PDB file of C-alpha atoms in Angstrom:
ATOM      1  CA  GLY A   7       0.000   0.000   0.000  1.00 66.00           C
ATOM      2  CA  ALA A   8       0.871   3.647  -0.245  1.00 81.00           C
ATOM      3  CA  VAL A   9       3.302   4.974   2.324  1.00 90.00           C
ATOM      4  CA  VAL A  10       3.239   8.351   4.009  1.00 93.00           C
ATOM      5  CA  SER A  11       6.021   9.494   6.286  1.00 95.00           C
ATOM      6  CA  GLN A  12       6.163  12.274   8.830  1.00 96.00           C
ATOM      7  CA  HIS A  13       9.157  13.969  10.303  1.00 96.00           C
ATOM      8  CA  PRO A  14       9.942  14.424  13.086  1.00 96.00           C
ATOM      9  CA  SER A  15       8.098  11.702  14.969  1.00 95.00           C
ATOM     10  CA  TRP A  16       8.280  13.715  18.159  1.00 95.00           C
ATOM     11  CA  VAL A  17       9.522  17.116  19.179  1.00 96.00           C
ATOM     12  CA  ILE A  18       9.909  19.007  22.414  1.00 96.00           C
ATOM     13  CA  CYS A  19      10.310  22.747  22.211  1.00 95.00           C
ATOM     14  CA  LYS A  20      10.213  25.847  24.359  1.00 96.00           C
ATOM     15  CA  SER A  21       7.219  28.134  24.374  1.00 96.00           C
ATOM     16  CA  GLY A  22       7.498  30.791  21.693  1.00 96.00           C
ATOM     17  CA  THR A  23       9.486  28.792  19.192  1.00 96.00           C
ATOM     18  CA  SER A  24       8.250  27.587  15.822  1.00 97.00           C
ATOM     19  CA  VAL A  25       8.125  23.953  14.811  1.00 97.00           C
ATOM     20  CA  LYS A  26       7.946  22.560  11.293  1.00 97.00           C
ATOM     21  CA  ILE A  27       6.455  19.133  10.581  1.00 97.00           C
ATOM     22  CA  GLU A  28       6.923  17.449   7.215  1.00 97.00           C
ATOM     23  CA  CYS A  29       4.551  15.034   5.563  1.00 96.00           C
ATOM     24  CA  ARG A  30       5.739  13.069   2.535  1.00 95.00           C
ATOM     25  CA  SER A  31       4.031  10.611   0.234  1.00 93.00           C
ATOM     26  CA  LEU A  32       6.777   8.155  -0.650  1.00 93.00           C
ATOM     27  CA  ASP A  33       5.383   6.159  -3.543  1.00 89.00           C
ATOM     28  CA  PHE A  34       2.496   8.113  -4.990  1.00 87.00           C
ATOM     29  CA  GLN A  35       1.580  11.634  -5.943  1.00 89.00           C
ATOM     30  CA  ALA A  36      -0.637  13.272  -3.365  1.00 88.00           C
ATOM     31  CA  THR A  37      -2.823  15.911  -4.902  1.00 86.00           C
ATOM     32  CA  THR A  38      -4.450  16.485  -1.552  1.00 88.00           C
ATOM     33  CA  MET A  39      -3.034  16.350   1.946  1.00 91.00           C
ATOM     34  CA  PHE A  40      -4.936  16.725   5.175  1.00 92.00           C
ATOM     35  CA  TRP A  41      -3.646  17.833   8.556  1.00 95.00           C
ATOM     36  CA  TYR A  42      -5.280  16.653  11.764  1.00 94.00           C
ATOM     37  CA  ARG A  43      -4.641  17.092  15.434  1.00 95.00           C
ATOM     38  CA  GLN A  44      -5.595  14.583  18.052  1.00 93.00           C
ATOM     39  CA  PHE A  45      -5.766  15.024  21.810  1.00 89.00           C
ATOM     40  CA  PRO A  46      -5.389  11.989  24.091  1.00 86.00           C
ATOM     41  CA  LYS A  47      -8.245   9.516  23.827  1.00 83.00           C
ATOM     42  CA  GLN A  48     -10.071  11.731  21.360  1.00 87.00           C
ATOM     43  CA  SER A  49     -10.814  11.538  17.675  1.00 88.00           C
ATOM     44  CA  LEU A  50      -9.015  13.260  14.853  1.00 90.00           C
ATOM     45  CA  MET A  51      -9.998  16.850  14.231  1.00 91.00           C
ATOM     46  CA  LEU A  52      -9.330  18.145  10.751  1.00 91.00           C
ATOM     47  CA  MET A  53      -7.290  21.324  10.797  1.00 94.00           C
ATOM     48  CA  ALA A  54      -6.843  22.034   7.121  1.00 93.00           C
ATOM     49  CA  THR A  55      -6.876  20.610   3.625  1.00 90.00           C
ATOM     50  CA  SER A  56      -4.089  21.439   1.245  1.00 89.00           C
ATOM     51  CA  ASN A  57      -3.947  20.955  -2.489  1.00 85.00           C
ATOM     52  CA  GLU A  58      -0.655  21.083  -4.324  1.00 82.00           C
ATOM     53  CA  GLY A  59       0.145  24.540  -5.544  1.00 80.00           C
ATOM     54  CA  SER A  60      -2.734  26.321  -3.888  1.00 83.00           C
ATOM     55  CA  LYS A  61      -3.536  27.821  -0.513  1.00 86.00           C
ATOM     56  CA  ALA A  62      -4.743  25.537   2.233  1.00 90.00           C
ATOM     57  CA  THR A  63      -8.376  25.509   3.288  1.00 91.00           C
ATOM     58  CA  TYR A  64      -8.611  25.841   7.043  1.00 93.00           C
ATOM     59  CA  GLU A  65     -11.388  24.518   9.232  1.00 91.00           C
ATOM     60  CA  GLN A  66     -13.415  26.889  11.332  1.00 90.00           C
ATOM     61  CA  GLY A  67     -11.582  27.878  14.469  1.00 91.00           C
ATOM     62  CA  VAL A  68      -8.101  27.032  13.179  1.00 93.00           C
ATOM     63  CA  GLU A  69      -5.801  30.043  13.040  1.00 93.00           C
ATOM     64  CA  LYS A  70      -4.198  30.386   9.624  1.00 92.00           C
ATOM     65  CA  ASP A  71      -1.371  32.541  10.913  1.00 94.00           C
ATOM     66  CA  LYS A  72      -0.529  30.122  13.670  1.00 95.00           C
ATOM     67  CA  PHE A  73      -0.623  26.921  11.658  1.00 96.00           C
ATOM     68  CA  LEU A  74       1.121  27.623   8.367  1.00 95.00           C
ATOM     69  CA  ILE A  75       0.663  24.976   5.705  1.00 94.00           C
ATOM     70  CA  ASN A  76       2.657  24.684   2.534  1.00 90.00           C
ATOM     71  CA  HIS A  77       2.048  22.071  -0.157  1.00 88.00           C
ATOM     72  CA  ALA A  78       4.763  22.922  -2.618  1.00 81.00           C
ATOM     73  CA  SER A  79       4.977  19.601  -4.429  1.00 88.00           C
ATOM     74  CA  LEU A  80       2.926  16.487  -5.056  1.00 89.00           C
ATOM     75  CA  THR A  81       4.909  14.596  -2.437  1.00 92.00           C
ATOM     76  CA  LEU A  82       5.492  17.105   0.336  1.00 93.00           C
ATOM     77  CA  SER A  83       3.374  19.207   2.644  1.00 94.00           C
ATOM     78  CA  THR A  84       4.603  21.034   5.723  1.00 95.00           C
ATOM     79  CA  LEU A  85       2.841  22.299   8.812  1.00 97.00           C
ATOM     80  CA  THR A  86       4.562  25.010  10.820  1.00 97.00           C
ATOM     81  CA  VAL A  87       3.305  25.733  14.297  1.00 97.00           C
ATOM     82  CA  THR A  88       4.385  29.311  14.863  1.00 96.00           C
ATOM     83  CA  SER A  89       5.120  30.711  18.313  1.00 96.00           C
ATOM     84  CA  ALA A  90       4.090  27.454  19.914  1.00 96.00           C
ATOM     85  CA  HIS A  91       2.475  27.462  23.354  1.00 96.00           C
ATOM     86  CA  PRO A  92       1.784  24.620  25.786  1.00 96.00           C
ATOM     87  CA  GLU A  93      -1.821  24.388  24.591  1.00 95.00           C
ATOM     88  CA  ASP A  94      -0.493  23.486  21.136  1.00 96.00           C
ATOM     89  CA  SER A  95       0.918  20.281  22.557  1.00 96.00           C
ATOM     90  CA  SER A  96      -0.834  17.494  20.699  1.00 95.00           C
ATOM     91  CA  PHE A  97      -0.463  14.639  18.248  1.00 96.00           C
ATOM     92  CA  TYR A  98      -0.392  15.964  14.688  1.00 97.00           C
ATOM     93  CA  ILE A  99      -1.216  13.554  11.887  1.00 95.00           C
ATOM     94  CA  CYS A 100      -1.153  14.097   8.169  1.00 95.00           C
ATOM     95  CA  SER A 101      -2.810  12.082   5.463  1.00 92.00           C
ATOM     96  CA  ALA A 102      -2.407  12.037   1.728  1.00 91.00           C
ATOM     97  CA  SER A 103      -4.774  11.184  -1.048  1.00 85.00           C
ATOM     98  CA  SER A 104      -4.303  10.805  -4.771  1.00 80.00           C
ATOM     99  CA  GLY A 105      -7.521  12.682  -5.200  1.00 67.00           C
ATOM    100  CA  GLY A 106     -11.001  13.352  -3.990  1.00 60.00           C
ATOM    101  CA  GLU A 107     -12.873  10.752  -2.056  1.00 59.00           C
ATOM    102  CA  GLU A 108     -10.383   7.982  -2.443  1.00 67.00           C
ATOM    103  CA  THR A 109      -8.626   6.363   0.444  1.00 76.00           C
ATOM    104  CA  GLN A 110      -6.436   8.537   2.596  1.00 82.00           C
ATOM    105  CA  TYR A 111      -3.111   7.169   3.694  1.00 89.00           C
ATOM    106  CA  PHE A 112      -1.949   8.353   7.061  1.00 90.00           C
ATOM    107  CA  GLY A 113       1.456   9.262   8.325  1.00 93.00           C
ATOM    108  CA  PRO A 114       2.642   7.864  11.660  1.00 93.00           C
ATOM    109  CA  GLY A 115       2.034  11.165  13.420  1.00 95.00           C
ATOM    110  CA  THR A 116       4.178  13.746  15.198  1.00 97.00           C
ATOM    111  CA  ARG A 117       3.918  14.236  18.919  1.00 96.00           C
ATOM    112  CA  LEU A 118       4.564  17.841  19.910  1.00 97.00           C
ATOM    113  CA  LEU A 119       5.258  18.883  23.467  1.00 96.00           C
ATOM    114  CA  VAL A 120       5.638  22.568  24.170  1.00 96.00           C
ATOM    115  CA  LEU A 121       7.195  23.413  27.509  1.00 96.00           C
TER     116      LEU A 121
ATOM    117  CA  SER L  16     -20.523  19.513  15.262  1.00 43.00           C
ATOM    118  CA  GLN L  17     -20.485  17.406  12.142  1.00 48.00           C
ATOM    119  CA  GLN L  18     -18.588  14.645  13.839  1.00 61.00           C
ATOM    120  CA  GLY L  19     -20.141  11.215  13.755  1.00 72.00           C
ATOM    121  CA  GLU L  20     -20.831   9.203  16.827  1.00 79.00           C
ATOM    122  CA  GLU L  21     -19.494   5.758  17.522  1.00 83.00           C
ATOM    123  CA  ASP L  22     -20.633   3.336  20.118  1.00 84.00           C
ATOM    124  CA  PRO L  23     -19.618   1.891  22.304  1.00 90.00           C
ATOM    125  CA  GLN L  24     -16.897   4.327  23.279  1.00 89.00           C
ATOM    126  CA  ALA L  25     -14.997   1.475  24.868  1.00 93.00           C
ATOM    127  CA  LEU L  26     -15.309  -2.279  24.523  1.00 94.00           C
ATOM    128  CA  SER L  27     -13.512  -5.030  26.376  1.00 96.00           C
ATOM    129  CA  ILE L  28     -13.834  -8.658  25.251  1.00 96.00           C
ATOM    130  CA  GLN L  29     -12.068 -11.981  25.566  1.00 97.00           C
ATOM    131  CA  GLU L  30      -9.862 -13.346  22.821  1.00 97.00           C
ATOM    132  CA  GLY L  31     -11.910 -15.406  20.376  1.00 97.00           C
ATOM    133  CA  GLU L  32     -15.086 -13.403  20.854  1.00 97.00           C
ATOM    134  CA  ASN L  33     -16.571 -11.152  18.208  1.00 97.00           C
ATOM    135  CA  ALA L  34     -16.438  -7.373  18.526  1.00 96.00           C
ATOM    136  CA  THR L  35     -19.065  -5.091  17.007  1.00 96.00           C
ATOM    137  CA  MET L  36     -18.699  -1.345  16.727  1.00 95.00           C
ATOM    138  CA  ASN L  37     -21.273   1.053  15.378  1.00 95.00           C
ATOM    139  CA  CYS L  38     -20.954   4.402  13.660  1.00 94.00           C
ATOM    140  CA  SER L  39     -23.700   6.924  13.021  1.00 93.00           C
ATOM    141  CA  TYR L  40     -23.314   9.984  10.847  1.00 90.00           C
ATOM    142  CA  LYS L  41     -25.352  13.040  10.045  1.00 87.00           C
ATOM    143  CA  THR L  42     -25.178  13.875   6.348  1.00 84.00           C
ATOM    144  CA  SER L  43     -25.528  12.027   3.051  1.00 85.00           C
ATOM    145  CA  ILE L  44     -22.313  10.291   2.082  1.00 86.00           C
ATOM    146  CA  ASN L  45     -20.416   9.024  -0.935  1.00 85.00           C
ATOM    147  CA  ASN L  46     -18.441   6.527   1.056  1.00 88.00           C
ATOM    148  CA  LEU L  47     -17.545   5.496   4.578  1.00 91.00           C
ATOM    149  CA  GLN L  48     -14.221   4.136   5.704  1.00 92.00           C
ATOM    150  CA  TRP L  49     -13.056   2.354   8.815  1.00 94.00           C
ATOM    151  CA  TYR L  50      -9.628   2.936  10.274  1.00 93.00           C
ATOM    152  CA  ARG L  51      -7.657   1.421  13.093  1.00 95.00           C
ATOM    153  CA  GLN L  52      -5.216   3.255  15.330  1.00 94.00           C
ATOM    154  CA  ASN L  53      -2.806   1.645  17.733  1.00 92.00           C
ATOM    155  CA  SER L  54      -1.935   3.776  20.732  1.00 86.00           C
ATOM    156  CA  GLY L  55       0.133   6.793  19.759  1.00 80.00           C
ATOM    157  CA  ARG L  56       0.386   5.766  16.134  1.00 85.00           C
ATOM    158  CA  GLY L  57      -1.037   6.792  12.796  1.00 86.00           C
ATOM    159  CA  LEU L  58      -4.157   5.333  11.268  1.00 89.00           C
ATOM    160  CA  VAL L  59      -4.360   2.200   9.182  1.00 90.00           C
ATOM    161  CA  HIS L  60      -7.060   1.915   6.547  1.00 89.00           C
ATOM    162  CA  LEU L  61      -9.273  -1.157   6.969  1.00 94.00           C
ATOM    163  CA  ILE L  62     -12.228  -1.017   4.608  1.00 94.00           C
ATOM    164  CA  LEU L  63     -13.990   1.447   2.289  1.00 92.00           C
ATOM    165  CA  ILE L  64     -17.680   0.936   1.622  1.00 94.00           C
ATOM    166  CA  ARG L  65     -19.508   3.045  -0.923  1.00 92.00           C
ATOM    167  CA  SER L  66     -22.997   4.433  -0.492  1.00 92.00           C
ATOM    168  CA  ASN L  67     -24.473   1.929  -2.951  1.00 94.00           C
ATOM    169  CA  GLU L  68     -23.013  -1.034  -1.088  1.00 96.00           C
ATOM    170  CA  ARG L  69     -24.587  -2.723   1.902  1.00 97.00           C
ATOM    171  CA  GLU L  70     -21.908  -5.092   3.092  1.00 97.00           C
ATOM    172  CA  LYS L  71     -18.210  -5.780   2.573  1.00 97.00           C
ATOM    173  CA  HIS L  72     -15.829  -8.360   3.921  1.00 96.00           C
ATOM    174  CA  SER L  73     -12.095  -8.380   4.381  1.00 95.00           C
ATOM    175  CA  GLY L  74     -10.595 -11.316   6.234  1.00 96.00           C
ATOM    176  CA  ARG L  75     -12.056 -11.276   9.742  1.00 97.00           C
ATOM    177  CA  LEU L  76     -13.688  -7.902   9.161  1.00 97.00           C
ATOM    178  CA  ARG L  77     -17.263  -7.366   8.080  1.00 98.00           C
ATOM    179  CA  VAL L  78     -18.688  -3.908   7.472  1.00 98.00           C
ATOM    180  CA  THR L  79     -22.317  -3.059   6.890  1.00 97.00           C
ATOM    181  CA  LEU L  80     -23.830   0.211   5.771  1.00 97.00           C
ATOM    182  CA  ASP L  81     -27.426   1.363   6.170  1.00 96.00           C
ATOM    183  CA  THR L  82     -27.803   4.702   4.453  1.00 94.00           C
ATOM    184  CA  SER L  83     -31.448   5.004   5.457  1.00 95.00           C
ATOM    185  CA  LYS L  84     -30.398   4.960   9.101  1.00 94.00           C
ATOM    186  CA  LYS L  85     -27.124   6.776   8.434  1.00 93.00           C
ATOM    187  CA  SER L  86     -25.214   4.095  10.252  1.00 95.00           C
ATOM    188  CA  SER L  87     -22.479   1.538   9.730  1.00 96.00           C
ATOM    189  CA  SER L  88     -21.117  -1.322  11.773  1.00 97.00           C
ATOM    190  CA  LEU L  89     -17.738  -3.011  11.931  1.00 97.00           C
ATOM    191  CA  LEU L  90     -17.599  -6.613  13.062  1.00 98.00           C
ATOM    192  CA  ILE L  91     -14.315  -8.262  13.965  1.00 97.00           C
ATOM    193  CA  THR L  92     -14.708 -12.013  14.271  1.00 97.00           C
ATOM    194  CA  ALA L  93     -12.546 -14.312  16.373  1.00 97.00           C
ATOM    195  CA  SER L  94     -10.752 -11.382  17.939  1.00 97.00           C
ATOM    196  CA  ARG L  95      -7.112 -11.525  18.946  1.00 97.00           C
ATOM    197  CA  ALA L  96      -5.118  -9.587  21.504  1.00 96.00           C
ATOM    198  CA  ALA L  97      -3.399  -7.854  18.581  1.00 95.00           C
ATOM    199  CA  ASP L  98      -6.752  -6.339  17.585  1.00 97.00           C
ATOM    200  CA  THR L  99      -6.546  -4.096  20.648  1.00 97.00           C
ATOM    201  CA  ALA L 100      -6.701  -0.569  19.229  1.00 96.00           C
ATOM    202  CA  SER L 101      -9.025   2.347  18.608  1.00 95.00           C
ATOM    203  CA  TYR L 102     -11.332   2.099  15.622  1.00 96.00           C
ATOM    204  CA  PHE L 103     -12.709   5.098  13.772  1.00 94.00           C
ATOM    205  CA  CYS L 104     -15.198   5.544  10.993  1.00 94.00           C
ATOM    206  CA  ALA L 105     -14.802   8.418   8.551  1.00 91.00           C
ATOM    207  CA  THR L 106     -17.345   9.671   6.060  1.00 87.00           C
ATOM    208  CA  TRP L 107     -16.959  11.538   2.793  1.00 81.00           C
ATOM    209  CA  GLY L 108     -20.046  13.629   2.265  1.00 73.00           C
ATOM    210  CA  THR L 109     -21.952  14.496  -0.877  1.00 70.00           C
ATOM    211  CA  SER L 110     -22.188  18.206  -0.171  1.00 64.00           C
ATOM    212  CA  GLY L 111     -18.921  19.072  -1.838  1.00 61.00           C
ATOM    213  CA  THR L 112     -17.008  19.700   1.326  1.00 63.00           C
ATOM    214  CA  TYR L 113     -14.153  17.482   0.055  1.00 68.00           C
ATOM    215  CA  LYS L 114     -13.027  16.192   3.414  1.00 78.00           C
ATOM    216  CA  TYR L 115     -13.446  13.245   5.703  1.00 82.00           C
ATOM    217  CA  ILE L 116     -15.336  13.608   8.959  1.00 83.00           C
ATOM    218  CA  PHE L 117     -14.161  11.240  11.658  1.00 88.00           C
ATOM    219  CA  GLY L 118     -16.293   9.575  14.267  1.00 88.00           C
ATOM    220  CA  THR L 119     -15.517   9.696  17.947  1.00 88.00           C
ATOM    221  CA  GLY L 120     -13.978   6.233  17.911  1.00 92.00           C
ATOM    222  CA  THR L 121     -14.293   2.991  19.834  1.00 94.00           C
ATOM    223  CA  ARG L 122     -11.446   1.804  22.050  1.00 94.00           C
ATOM    224  CA  LEU L 123     -11.322  -1.967  21.818  1.00 96.00           C
ATOM    225  CA  LYS L 124      -9.418  -4.078  24.299  1.00 97.00           C
ATOM    226  CA  VAL L 125      -9.060  -7.791  23.639  1.00 97.00           C
ATOM    227  CA  LEU L 126      -7.999  -9.778  26.667  1.00 95.00           C
ATOM    228  CA  ALA L 127      -5.777 -12.793  26.173  1.00 90.00           C
TER     229      ALA L 127
END
């Protein structure tokens, strides 16, 4: 099956710093990538949808300036958490799709801890 | 909230027993997918069922879909300790929102 990687797998940072998370589709071209966050024992909440070469579509309540998403190529999307605060600590998961309503393939997730 | 509901929220069974999880959703859908998530890991795709399908099988998994009731069920037969995980349904709507909406999930624990 299709493989999606995320890097880093975990990161600890000080409050106020910015953290970049990469999501790569390794063996297929991902026209669409999704970014989710997940709090412990909760479901995935969609943060934004990104299509290659265009601006991301953010879900209601997600700050565009805080969570910067770039989808510069068909195999790479990045999420940058700017000026991270302890409340941003969470599990961030990306998924990639070759288009539309087809199966999403998920990355292994990135655990962020902001001190 | 558009999020679907799953029940039960948690399920504990003995190895060898069957596990049934249910998912209800709110809007018309094109397809519904079930995913599995081991603790602290990413999601693994299990089955996709389209709106014009009523039942699908994959190994020990059986998924049903009732669009009139806006519900789906996932049955795992002859469960194993390795099936211990959280299971989520996700729906792709027909309203052109172009995104998956995830259910609240069921945490399954299979006791050896």
